[in-house]
């Protein structure tokens, strides 16, 4: 196994330091994911840019952002991002019923959010090669063509973080440890 450094402001490559300083200002700490990504300044910059674009510049509301993020995190079995986005959802005042359903892979509280989870997972599992019928079902649930492409943006962001955490075995940050998560084992057939 390759060991990855969780960089601090002092140990990070020079090009990564402004991004870690931004993390420190935003969170009061450098999240472990950002510390790992600092090894590759372009990755950290790209991740932070995609996060800002997805979180602030898409047409999704806080519940919908959470559905896209967590559907992908759970699908990818990201030990770091599921707890992190559970904490983020709490800070965003997303109903715990939504977070619990996403974490436990149980039905969401309404059909619209369930349609968003379903479509997001189709995009992930089918590598974007969704059928016309799947797209139409998503549109019929009240979503737009713009939101089809915004799901792609969310997937792109989460691939960067989920894959980094798998490679680096990033430890869950202390403030998020209360939301630790493991994928539920499927019932024996």
CSV table of C-alpha atoms in Angstrom, one decimal:
chain,number,residue,atom,x,y,z
A,1,UNK,CA,0.0,0.0,0.0
A,2,UNK,CA,1.3,3.5,-0.9
A,3,UNK,CA,1.2,5.9,2.0
A,4,UNK,CA,0.0,9.4,1.2
A,5,UNK,CA,0.8,12.5,3.3
A,6,UNK,CA,-2.0,14.5,4.7
A,7,UNK,CA,-0.3,17.8,4.1
A,8,UNK,CA,-0.5,20.8,6.4
A,9,UNK,CA,0.1,24.4,5.3
A,10,UNK,CA,3.8,23.9,6.3
A,11,UNK,CA,4.4,20.6,4.4
A,12,UNK,CA,2.3,21.2,1.3
A,13,UNK,CA,3.8,22.0,-2.0
A,14,UNK,CA,4.0,25.8,-2.6
A,15,UNK,CA,1.3,25.7,-5.3
A,16,UNK,CA,-1.2,24.1,-2.9
A,17,UNK,CA,-0.8,26.5,0.0
A,18,UNK,CA,-3.3,29.1,-1.2
A,19,UNK,CA,-6.0,26.4,-1.5
A,20,UNK,CA,-5.2,25.0,2.0
A,21,UNK,CA,-5.3,28.6,3.4
A,22,UNK,CA,-8.8,28.9,1.8
A,23,UNK,CA,-9.8,25.6,3.5
A,24,UNK,CA,-8.5,26.8,6.8
A,25,UNK,CA,-10.5,30.1,6.5
A,26,UNK,CA,-13.7,28.2,5.4
A,27,UNK,CA,-13.6,25.3,7.9
A,28,UNK,CA,-11.3,26.4,10.6
A,29,UNK,CA,-9.1,23.4,9.8
A,30,UNK,CA,-7.7,21.7,6.7
A,31,UNK,CA,-9.9,18.7,6.0
A,32,UNK,CA,-7.9,15.5,5.5
A,33,UNK,CA,-9.1,15.2,1.9
A,34,UNK,CA,-7.7,18.6,1.1
A,35,UNK,CA,-4.5,17.7,2.8
A,36,UNK,CA,-4.1,14.6,0.7
A,37,UNK,CA,-5.1,16.3,-2.5
A,38,UNK,CA,-2.4,19.0,-1.8
A,39,UNK,CA,0.2,16.5,-3.0
A,40,UNK,CA,-1.2,17.3,-6.5
A,41,UNK,CA,-1.9,21.0,-6.6
A,42,UNK,CA,-3.9,20.8,-9.8
A,43,UNK,CA,-6.2,18.1,-8.3
A,44,UNK,CA,-6.9,20.2,-5.2
A,45,UNK,CA,-7.6,23.3,-7.3
A,46,UNK,CA,-9.8,21.4,-9.7
A,47,UNK,CA,-11.7,19.7,-6.8
A,48,UNK,CA,-12.3,23.0,-5.0
A,49,UNK,CA,-13.4,24.7,-8.2
A,50,UNK,CA,-15.9,21.9,-9.1
A,51,UNK,CA,-17.2,21.9,-5.5
A,52,UNK,CA,-17.9,25.6,-5.7
A,53,UNK,CA,-19.5,25.3,-9.1
A,54,UNK,CA,-21.7,22.4,-8.0
A,55,UNK,CA,-22.7,23.7,-4.6
A,56,UNK,CA,-23.2,27.4,-5.5
A,57,UNK,CA,-23.8,27.7,-9.3
A,58,UNK,CA,-26.2,24.8,-10.1
A,59,UNK,CA,-30.0,24.9,-10.0
A,60,UNK,CA,-30.2,22.3,-7.3
A,61,UNK,CA,-31.5,23.1,-3.8
A,62,UNK,CA,-29.8,21.9,-0.6
A,63,UNK,CA,-31.8,18.6,-0.5
A,64,UNK,CA,-31.0,17.9,-4.2
A,65,UNK,CA,-27.3,18.7,-3.8
A,66,UNK,CA,-27.3,16.2,-0.9
A,67,UNK,CA,-29.0,13.5,-2.9
A,68,UNK,CA,-26.5,13.8,-5.7
A,69,UNK,CA,-23.5,13.9,-3.4
A,70,UNK,CA,-24.6,11.1,-1.1
A,71,UNK,CA,-26.0,8.8,-3.8
A,72,UNK,CA,-22.5,8.8,-5.4
A,73,UNK,CA,-20.6,8.6,-2.1
A,74,UNK,CA,-22.7,5.5,-1.1
A,75,UNK,CA,-22.4,3.9,-4.5
A,76,UNK,CA,-18.7,4.4,-4.4
A,77,UNK,CA,-18.6,3.2,-0.8
A,78,UNK,CA,-16.5,6.2,0.3
A,79,UNK,CA,-15.7,5.8,4.0
A,80,UNK,CA,-14.7,9.5,4.2
A,81,UNK,CA,-17.3,11.3,2.1
A,82,UNK,CA,-20.4,9.7,3.4
A,83,UNK,CA,-19.7,11.0,7.0
A,84,UNK,CA,-18.4,14.3,5.7
A,85,UNK,CA,-21.6,14.9,3.6
A,86,UNK,CA,-23.7,13.8,6.5
A,87,UNK,CA,-22.2,16.6,8.6
A,88,UNK,CA,-22.5,19.0,5.7
A,89,UNK,CA,-26.1,18.1,5.3
A,90,UNK,CA,-26.7,18.8,9.0
A,91,UNK,CA,-25.0,22.2,8.6
A,92,UNK,CA,-27.2,22.9,5.5
A,93,UNK,CA,-30.3,21.9,7.6
A,94,UNK,CA,-31.2,19.0,5.3
A,95,UNK,CA,-33.8,16.8,7.0
A,96,UNK,CA,-32.2,13.8,8.7
A,97,UNK,CA,-34.8,11.6,7.0
A,98,UNK,CA,-33.1,12.4,3.7
A,99,UNK,CA,-29.6,11.7,5.0
A,100,UNK,CA,-30.7,8.5,6.7
A,101,UNK,CA,-32.4,7.2,3.5
A,102,UNK,CA,-29.3,8.0,1.4
A,103,UNK,CA,-26.9,6.4,3.9
A,104,UNK,CA,-29.1,3.3,4.4
A,105,UNK,CA,-30.2,3.0,0.7
A,106,UNK,CA,-33.9,3.1,1.7
A,107,UNK,CA,-36.6,5.1,0.0
A,108,UNK,CA,-36.4,8.9,0.1
A,109,UNK,CA,-39.2,10.9,1.6
A,110,UNK,CA,-40.6,12.0,-1.8
A,111,UNK,CA,-40.7,10.7,-5.4
A,112,UNK,CA,-38.9,13.7,-6.9
A,113,UNK,CA,-35.8,13.1,-4.7
A,114,UNK,CA,-36.0,9.4,-5.4
A,115,UNK,CA,-36.0,10.2,-9.2
A,116,UNK,CA,-32.9,12.3,-8.7
A,117,UNK,CA,-31.1,9.5,-6.8
A,118,UNK,CA,-32.2,7.0,-9.4
A,119,UNK,CA,-31.0,9.1,-12.3
A,120,UNK,CA,-27.7,10.0,-10.6
A,121,UNK,CA,-27.0,6.3,-10.0
A,122,UNK,CA,-27.9,5.5,-13.6
A,123,UNK,CA,-25.3,8.1,-14.8
A,124,UNK,CA,-22.7,6.6,-12.5
A,125,UNK,CA,-23.4,2.9,-13.1
A,126,UNK,CA,-23.8,3.3,-16.9
A,127,UNK,CA,-20.9,5.8,-17.2
A,128,UNK,CA,-23.2,8.4,-18.6
A,129,UNK,CA,-24.7,6.1,-21.3
A,130,UNK,CA,-28.3,6.5,-20.0
A,131,UNK,CA,-31.2,5.5,-22.2
A,132,UNK,CA,-33.7,7.9,-23.7
A,133,UNK,CA,-36.3,6.4,-21.5
A,134,UNK,CA,-34.2,7.0,-18.3
A,135,UNK,CA,-33.7,10.6,-19.4
A,136,UNK,CA,-37.4,11.1,-20.1
A,137,UNK,CA,-38.3,9.6,-16.7
A,138,UNK,CA,-36.0,12.1,-15.0
A,139,UNK,CA,-37.5,15.0,-17.0
A,140,UNK,CA,-41.0,13.7,-16.2
A,141,UNK,CA,-40.1,14.0,-12.5
A,142,UNK,CA,-39.8,17.7,-13.0
A,143,UNK,CA,-36.1,18.1,-13.7
A,144,UNK,CA,-34.6,19.9,-16.7
A,145,UNK,CA,-32.0,19.3,-19.4
A,146,UNK,CA,-29.7,21.7,-17.5
A,147,UNK,CA,-30.0,19.4,-14.4
A,148,UNK,CA,-29.1,16.4,-16.5
A,149,UNK,CA,-25.8,18.0,-17.1
A,150,UNK,CA,-25.5,19.4,-13.6
A,151,UNK,CA,-25.6,15.7,-12.4
A,152,UNK,CA,-22.6,15.1,-14.6
A,153,UNK,CA,-20.8,18.0,-12.8
A,154,UNK,CA,-21.7,16.4,-9.4
A,155,UNK,CA,-20.4,13.0,-10.5
A,156,UNK,CA,-17.1,14.6,-11.7
A,157,UNK,CA,-16.6,16.3,-8.3
A,158,UNK,CA,-17.3,13.1,-6.4
A,159,UNK,CA,-15.1,10.9,-8.6
A,160,UNK,CA,-12.2,13.2,-7.6
A,161,UNK,CA,-12.9,12.9,-3.9
A,162,UNK,CA,-14.1,9.3,-3.6
A,163,UNK,CA,-11.2,7.9,-5.7
A,164,UNK,CA,-8.6,10.0,-3.8
A,165,UNK,CA,-10.0,8.7,-0.5
A,166,UNK,CA,-9.9,5.1,-1.7
A,167,UNK,CA,-6.3,5.5,-2.9
A,168,UNK,CA,-5.1,7.3,0.2
A,169,UNK,CA,-7.4,5.6,2.9
A,170,UNK,CA,-8.0,9.2,4.2
A,171,UNK,CA,-9.0,9.0,7.9
A,172,UNK,CA,-12.3,10.6,8.7
A,173,UNK,CA,-11.9,14.0,10.2
A,174,UNK,CA,-12.6,14.2,13.9
A,175,UNK,CA,-15.7,16.5,13.6
A,176,UNK,CA,-17.2,14.0,11.2
A,177,UNK,CA,-16.4,10.8,13.1
A,178,UNK,CA,-19.8,10.9,14.8
A,179,UNK,CA,-21.2,10.1,11.4
A,180,UNK,CA,-19.0,7.1,10.6
A,181,UNK,CA,-20.5,4.9,7.9
A,182,UNK,CA,-20.1,1.4,6.4
A,183,UNK,CA,-22.2,0.1,3.5
A,184,UNK,CA,-25.0,-2.2,4.8
A,185,UNK,CA,-24.5,-5.8,4.0
A,186,UNK,CA,-27.2,-7.2,1.6
A,187,UNK,CA,-29.6,-9.6,3.2
A,188,UNK,CA,-28.7,-13.2,2.6
A,189,UNK,CA,-30.6,-14.7,-0.3
